[in-house]
Amino acid sequence: MWLIESSIGKKAVMSVTGIALVLFLTFHACMNIVSLISAKGYNAICESLGANWYAVAATIVLGILVLIHFAVAIRISVWNYQARPEKYAVTHKNDAIEWSSQHMLALGIIVLGGIFLHLYNFFGNMMLEEIIGGNKELATNGIYHIINIFHGIGERTVMGVVYTLLYIVWLAALWFHLNHGIWSSMQSLGINNSTWFPRLKLISNIYSTVIILMFVSVAVLYCLGYTPYDINEVM
């Protein structure tokens, strides 16, 4: 099959799935920023999603996209390695190749590990909890879970710092992955002329930085003890 066997096909699949995941991250980042403004508003979003059929369906599609993206990434890495069997003889690296480009697979593995951590902390306590018939009120109380994970409730304050640091490491890897991936996906889809290529790299840098700062700001601020002004209405 062309999409699986050809180099162009693999890159096209990587690009399309990657763009879809970037769009999801954009939505998720904007949703998280709401938690800094209004606890009630953030919980309203959590409740509107929850275990409703459309949210569950979107989660399944998202999971499939992630699996396809990483499966193709591994296949491309293996294919590239097999195409250069004499790699050990290289004595210097091409300075034009970015560090993130050289380590996309390693960065992807860190990103995947962060996804599992995020699923454990939030999906398991929210959507999954509601699906299996747990406490729906607690499952949709997103603010409670954010504070519980990052700030720590009671004796979990130390773990809140640990989780915040782990998320920062994950998000740093995600920044490198996004920064390279956004412009690379556009290039793979044909936008690679000399005029637009520098612009795409700049847009990719700015966009990925803004998205990651949105995520980091939530983790760090809650770790430092920040709470929304209307938190008493939902806690």
mmCIF file of C-alpha atoms in Angstrom:
data_model
loop_
_atom_site.group_PDB
_atom_site.id
_atom_site.type_symbol
_atom_site.label_atom_id
_atom_site.label_comp_id
_atom_site.label_asym_id
_atom_site.label_seq_id
_atom_site.Cartn_x
_atom_site.Cartn_y
_atom_site.Cartn_z
ATOM 1 C CA MET A 1 0.000 0.000 0.000
ATOM 2 C CA TRP A 2 1.401 3.385 -1.052
ATOM 3 C CA LEU A 3 0.726 5.174 2.257
ATOM 4 C CA ILE A 4 2.574 2.490 4.200
ATOM 5 C CA GLU A 5 5.399 1.485 1.876
ATOM 6 C CA SER A 6 6.514 4.680 0.155
ATOM 7 C CA SER A 7 8.603 7.391 1.813
ATOM 8 C CA ILE A 8 6.274 10.123 0.567
ATOM 9 C CA GLY A 9 3.244 8.210 1.807
ATOM 10 C CA LYS A 10 4.682 7.756 5.294
ATOM 11 C CA LYS A 11 5.560 11.449 5.519
ATOM 12 C CA ALA A 12 2.078 12.405 4.341
ATOM 13 C CA VAL A 13 0.501 10.243 7.068
ATOM 14 C CA MET A 14 2.875 11.737 9.643
ATOM 15 C CA SER A 15 1.986 15.254 8.482
ATOM 16 C CA VAL A 16 -1.803 14.820 8.479
ATOM 17 C CA THR A 17 -1.940 13.007 11.833
ATOM 18 C CA GLY A 18 0.535 15.503 13.287
ATOM 19 C CA ILE A 19 -1.550 18.495 12.207
ATOM 20 C CA ALA A 20 -4.656 16.893 13.744
ATOM 21 C CA LEU A 21 -2.792 16.407 17.030
ATOM 22 C CA VAL A 22 -1.549 20.014 16.963
ATOM 23 C CA LEU A 23 -5.152 21.194 16.592
ATOM 24 C CA PHE A 24 -6.125 19.082 19.599
ATOM 25 C CA LEU A 25 -3.241 20.504 21.640
ATOM 26 C CA THR A 26 -4.387 24.015 20.709
ATOM 27 C CA PHE A 27 -7.900 23.290 21.975
ATOM 28 C CA HIS A 28 -6.553 21.617 25.121
ATOM 29 C CA ALA A 29 -4.186 24.526 25.857
ATOM 30 C CA CYS A 30 -6.991 27.084 25.477
ATOM 31 C CA MET A 31 -9.217 24.957 27.694
ATOM 32 C CA ASN A 32 -6.512 24.834 30.370
ATOM 33 C CA ILE A 33 -6.081 28.605 30.305
ATOM 34 C CA VAL A 34 -9.761 28.906 31.219
ATOM 35 C CA SER A 35 -8.896 27.165 34.509
ATOM 36 C CA LEU A 36 -6.746 30.186 35.423
ATOM 37 C CA ILE A 37 -9.613 32.563 34.800
ATOM 38 C CA SER A 38 -12.669 30.776 36.134
ATOM 39 C CA ALA A 39 -12.955 27.518 38.054
ATOM 40 C CA LYS A 40 -16.672 27.446 37.315
ATOM 41 C CA GLY A 41 -16.095 28.003 33.597
ATOM 42 C CA TYR A 42 -13.424 25.294 33.415
ATOM 43 C CA ASN A 43 -15.625 22.785 35.202
ATOM 44 C CA ALA A 44 -18.496 23.650 32.845
ATOM 45 C CA ILE A 45 -16.256 22.662 29.931
ATOM 46 C CA CYS A 46 -15.251 19.437 31.711
ATOM 47 C CA GLU A 47 -18.901 18.610 32.326
ATOM 48 C CA SER A 48 -19.888 19.346 28.714
ATOM 49 C CA LEU A 49 -17.241 16.878 27.585
ATOM 50 C CA GLY A 50 -17.093 14.242 30.311
ATOM 51 C CA ALA A 51 -18.213 10.799 29.176
ATOM 52 C CA ASN A 52 -20.668 12.112 26.580
ATOM 53 C CA TRP A 53 -20.666 10.032 23.390
ATOM 54 C CA TYR A 54 -19.017 12.728 21.267
ATOM 55 C CA ALA A 55 -16.200 13.222 23.784
ATOM 56 C CA VAL A 56 -15.634 9.464 24.046
ATOM 57 C CA ALA A 57 -15.676 9.135 20.243
ATOM 58 C CA ALA A 58 -13.210 12.024 19.900
ATOM 59 C CA THR A 59 -10.951 10.431 22.507
ATOM 60 C CA ILE A 60 -10.948 7.131 20.614
ATOM 61 C CA VAL A 61 -10.136 8.905 17.337
ATOM 62 C CA LEU A 62 -7.391 10.868 19.090
ATOM 63 C CA GLY A 63 -5.909 7.665 20.482
ATOM 64 C CA ILE A 64 -5.918 6.084 17.018
ATOM 65 C CA LEU A 65 -4.195 9.153 15.551
ATOM 66 C CA VAL A 66 -1.491 9.004 18.234
ATOM 67 C CA LEU A 67 -0.895 5.295 17.583
ATOM 68 C CA ILE A 68 -0.696 5.836 13.821
ATOM 69 C CA HIS A 69 1.610 8.836 14.233
ATOM 70 C CA PHE A 70 4.072 6.992 16.455
ATOM 71 C CA ALA A 71 3.882 3.731 14.499
ATOM 72 C CA VAL A 72 4.745 5.532 11.262
ATOM 73 C CA ALA A 73 7.460 7.538 13.052
ATOM 74 C CA ILE A 74 9.121 4.325 14.210
ATOM 75 C CA ARG A 75 8.805 2.848 10.710
ATOM 76 C CA ILE A 76 10.431 5.932 9.170
ATOM 77 C CA SER A 77 13.273 5.822 11.724
ATOM 78 C CA VAL A 78 13.922 2.136 10.959
ATOM 79 C CA TRP A 79 13.724 2.822 7.229
ATOM 80 C CA ASN A 80 16.200 5.711 7.519
ATOM 81 C CA TYR A 81 18.595 3.572 9.555
ATOM 82 C CA GLN A 82 18.436 0.718 7.051
ATOM 83 C CA ALA A 83 19.060 3.164 4.214
ATOM 84 C CA ARG A 84 22.317 4.257 5.878
ATOM 85 C CA PRO A 85 24.047 1.051 7.038
ATOM 86 C CA GLU A 86 27.430 2.787 7.004
ATOM 87 C CA LYS A 87 26.265 5.394 9.510
ATOM 88 C CA TYR A 88 29.012 4.381 11.958
ATOM 89 C CA ALA A 89 31.652 5.696 9.542
ATOM 90 C CA VAL A 90 30.383 9.287 9.677
ATOM 91 C CA THR A 91 32.831 11.510 11.554
ATOM 92 C CA HIS A 92 30.834 14.747 11.574
ATOM 93 C CA LYS A 93 27.237 15.871 11.468
ATOM 94 C CA ASN A 94 25.566 18.238 9.063
ATOM 95 C CA ASP A 95 25.177 21.548 10.874
ATOM 96 C CA ALA A 96 22.109 22.300 8.765
ATOM 97 C CA ILE A 97 20.245 19.437 10.433
ATOM 98 C CA GLU A 98 18.590 20.668 13.613
ATOM 99 C CA TRP A 99 19.101 18.910 16.934
ATOM 100 C CA SER A 100 15.382 18.223 17.235
ATOM 101 C CA SER A 101 15.338 16.685 13.763
ATOM 102 C CA GLN A 102 18.152 14.314 14.731
ATOM 103 C CA HIS A 103 16.378 13.250 17.922
ATOM 104 C CA MET A 104 12.717 13.209 16.893
ATOM 105 C CA LEU A 105 12.265 9.551 17.852
ATOM 106 C CA ALA A 106 13.794 10.030 21.315
ATOM 107 C CA LEU A 107 11.715 13.163 21.843
ATOM 108 C CA GLY A 108 8.659 11.246 20.663
ATOM 109 C CA ILE A 109 9.286 8.519 23.257
ATOM 110 C CA ILE A 110 9.443 11.152 26.033
ATOM 111 C CA VAL A 111 6.253 12.718 24.685
ATOM 112 C CA LEU A 112 4.561 9.308 24.663
ATOM 113 C CA GLY A 113 5.630 8.723 28.271
ATOM 114 C CA GLY A 114 4.151 12.094 29.207
ATOM 115 C CA ILE A 115 0.892 11.142 27.510
ATOM 116 C CA PHE A 116 0.644 8.008 29.662
ATOM 117 C CA LEU A 117 1.342 10.107 32.773
ATOM 118 C CA HIS A 118 -1.371 12.558 31.747
ATOM 119 C CA LEU A 119 -3.839 9.730 31.106
ATOM 120 C CA TYR A 120 -3.085 8.290 34.531
ATOM 121 C CA ASN A 121 -3.557 11.621 36.314
ATOM 122 C CA PHE A 122 -6.534 13.029 34.458
ATOM 123 C CA PHE A 123 -8.252 10.615 32.055
ATOM 124 C CA GLY A 124 -8.264 7.871 34.688
ATOM 125 C CA ASN A 125 -9.766 10.169 37.312
ATOM 126 C CA MET A 126 -12.218 11.945 35.027
ATOM 127 C CA MET A 127 -13.628 10.442 31.822
ATOM 128 C CA LEU A 128 -12.772 6.832 32.716
ATOM 129 C CA GLU A 129 -14.138 7.295 36.237
ATOM 130 C CA GLU A 130 -17.422 8.515 34.779
ATOM 131 C CA ILE A 131 -17.554 5.735 32.174
ATOM 132 C CA ILE A 132 -17.237 2.996 34.799
ATOM 133 C CA GLY A 133 -19.995 4.570 36.872
ATOM 134 C CA GLY A 134 -17.945 6.351 39.507
ATOM 135 C CA ASN A 135 -18.577 9.697 41.189
ATOM 136 C CA LYS A 136 -19.677 11.894 38.274
ATOM 137 C CA GLU A 137 -19.586 15.097 40.322
ATOM 138 C CA LEU A 138 -15.955 14.497 41.268
ATOM 139 C CA ALA A 139 -15.077 13.190 37.801
ATOM 140 C CA THR A 140 -16.181 16.452 36.173
ATOM 141 C CA ASN A 141 -14.560 18.661 38.828
ATOM 142 C CA GLY A 142 -11.507 19.468 36.738
ATOM 143 C CA ILE A 143 -10.270 22.208 39.079
ATOM 144 C CA TYR A 144 -10.109 19.743 41.961
ATOM 145 C CA HIS A 145 -7.958 17.369 39.913
ATOM 146 C CA ILE A 146 -5.612 20.132 38.711
ATOM 147 C CA ILE A 147 -5.006 21.286 42.290
ATOM 148 C CA ASN A 148 -4.748 17.706 43.501
ATOM 149 C CA ILE A 149 -2.072 16.867 40.905
ATOM 150 C CA PHE A 150 0.046 20.024 40.803
ATOM 151 C CA HIS A 151 -0.464 21.850 44.090
ATOM 152 C CA GLY A 152 -1.147 18.800 46.205
ATOM 153 C CA ILE A 153 -3.948 18.474 48.725
ATOM 154 C CA GLY A 154 -2.908 17.785 52.303
ATOM 155 C CA GLU A 155 0.182 15.583 52.403
ATOM 156 C CA ARG A 156 0.499 15.422 48.600
ATOM 157 C CA THR A 157 2.196 18.820 48.288
ATOM 158 C CA VAL A 158 5.621 17.245 47.621
ATOM 159 C CA MET A 159 4.130 15.029 44.932
ATOM 160 C CA GLY A 160 2.612 18.146 43.399
ATOM 161 C CA VAL A 161 6.118 19.552 42.884
ATOM 162 C CA VAL A 162 7.334 16.219 41.500
ATOM 163 C CA TYR A 163 4.453 16.039 39.043
ATOM 164 C CA THR A 164 5.018 19.653 37.993
ATOM 165 C CA LEU A 165 8.690 18.935 37.218
ATOM 166 C CA LEU A 166 7.760 15.787 35.283
ATOM 167 C CA TYR A 167 5.237 17.768 33.248
ATOM 168 C CA ILE A 168 7.824 20.459 32.507
ATOM 169 C CA VAL A 169 10.246 17.817 31.191
ATOM 170 C CA TRP A 170 7.448 16.349 29.080
ATOM 171 C CA LEU A 171 6.424 19.754 27.752
ATOM 172 C CA ALA A 172 10.041 20.678 26.944
ATOM 173 C CA ALA A 173 10.318 17.534 24.801
ATOM 174 C CA LEU A 174 6.941 18.345 23.268
ATOM 175 C CA TRP A 175 8.186 21.855 22.382
ATOM 176 C CA PHE A 176 11.129 20.455 20.412
ATOM 177 C CA HIS A 177 8.833 17.909 18.769
ATOM 178 C CA LEU A 178 6.259 20.538 17.807
ATOM 179 C CA ASN A 179 8.792 23.140 16.731
ATOM 180 C CA HIS A 180 10.268 20.744 14.196
ATOM 181 C CA GLY A 181 7.074 18.872 13.400
ATOM 182 C CA ILE A 182 4.874 21.820 12.404
ATOM 183 C CA TRP A 183 7.154 23.223 9.704
ATOM 184 C CA SER A 184 8.250 19.745 8.651
ATOM 185 C CA SER A 185 4.652 18.643 8.094
ATOM 186 C CA MET A 186 3.972 21.709 5.947
ATOM 187 C CA GLN A 187 7.128 20.994 3.961
ATOM 188 C CA SER A 188 6.080 17.367 3.431
ATOM 189 C CA LEU A 189 2.712 18.560 2.125
ATOM 190 C CA GLY A 190 4.412 20.710 -0.512
ATOM 191 C CA ILE A 191 4.950 24.118 1.097
ATOM 192 C CA ASN A 192 8.707 24.122 0.735
ATOM 193 C CA ASN A 193 9.718 26.971 -1.557
ATOM 194 C CA SER A 194 12.505 29.344 -0.559
ATOM 195 C CA THR A 195 10.062 32.151 0.240
ATOM 196 C CA TRP A 196 7.752 30.299 2.608
ATOM 197 C CA PHE A 197 10.192 27.897 4.245
ATOM 198 C CA PRO A 198 11.824 30.517 6.556
ATOM 199 C CA ARG A 199 8.376 31.901 7.378
ATOM 200 C CA LEU A 200 7.070 28.449 8.252
ATOM 201 C CA LYS A 201 9.992 27.856 10.601
ATOM 202 C CA LEU A 202 9.317 31.181 12.333
ATOM 203 C CA ILE A 203 5.575 30.482 12.591
ATOM 204 C CA SER A 204 6.326 26.994 13.902
ATOM 205 C CA ASN A 205 8.670 28.403 16.540
ATOM 206 C CA ILE A 206 6.202 31.020 17.753
ATOM 207 C CA TYR A 207 3.160 28.739 17.653
ATOM 208 C CA SER A 208 4.803 25.856 19.506
ATOM 209 C CA THR A 209 6.241 28.246 22.102
ATOM 210 C CA VAL A 210 2.850 29.835 22.808
ATOM 211 C CA ILE A 211 1.115 26.451 23.119
ATOM 212 C CA ILE A 212 3.727 25.021 25.481
ATOM 213 C CA LEU A 213 3.826 28.186 27.623
ATOM 214 C CA MET A 214 0.059 27.908 28.035
ATOM 215 C CA PHE A 215 0.438 24.380 29.410
ATOM 216 C CA VAL A 216 3.463 25.225 31.566
ATOM 217 C CA SER A 217 1.802 28.302 33.071
ATOM 218 C CA VAL A 218 -1.083 26.185 34.389
ATOM 219 C CA ALA A 219 1.182 23.568 35.981
ATOM 220 C CA VAL A 220 3.592 26.093 37.521
ATOM 221 C CA LEU A 221 0.969 28.545 38.796
ATOM 222 C CA TYR A 222 -1.082 25.818 40.474
ATOM 223 C CA CYS A 223 2.090 24.309 41.911
ATOM 224 C CA LEU A 224 2.843 27.706 43.476
ATOM 225 C CA GLY A 225 -0.599 27.725 45.095
ATOM 226 C CA TYR A 226 -2.640 29.758 42.620
ATOM 227 C CA THR A 227 -6.425 29.294 42.716
ATOM 228 C CA PRO A 228 -9.121 30.957 40.552
ATOM 229 C CA TYR A 229 -11.174 33.667 42.176
ATOM 230 C CA ASP A 230 -14.392 31.629 42.128
ATOM 231 C CA ILE A 231 -12.919 28.332 43.305
ATOM 232 C CA ASN A 232 -15.208 28.163 46.357
ATOM 233 C CA GLU A 233 -18.181 27.763 44.046
ATOM 234 C CA VAL A 234 -16.976 24.395 42.757
ATOM 235 C CA MET A 235 -14.840 22.910 45.556
#
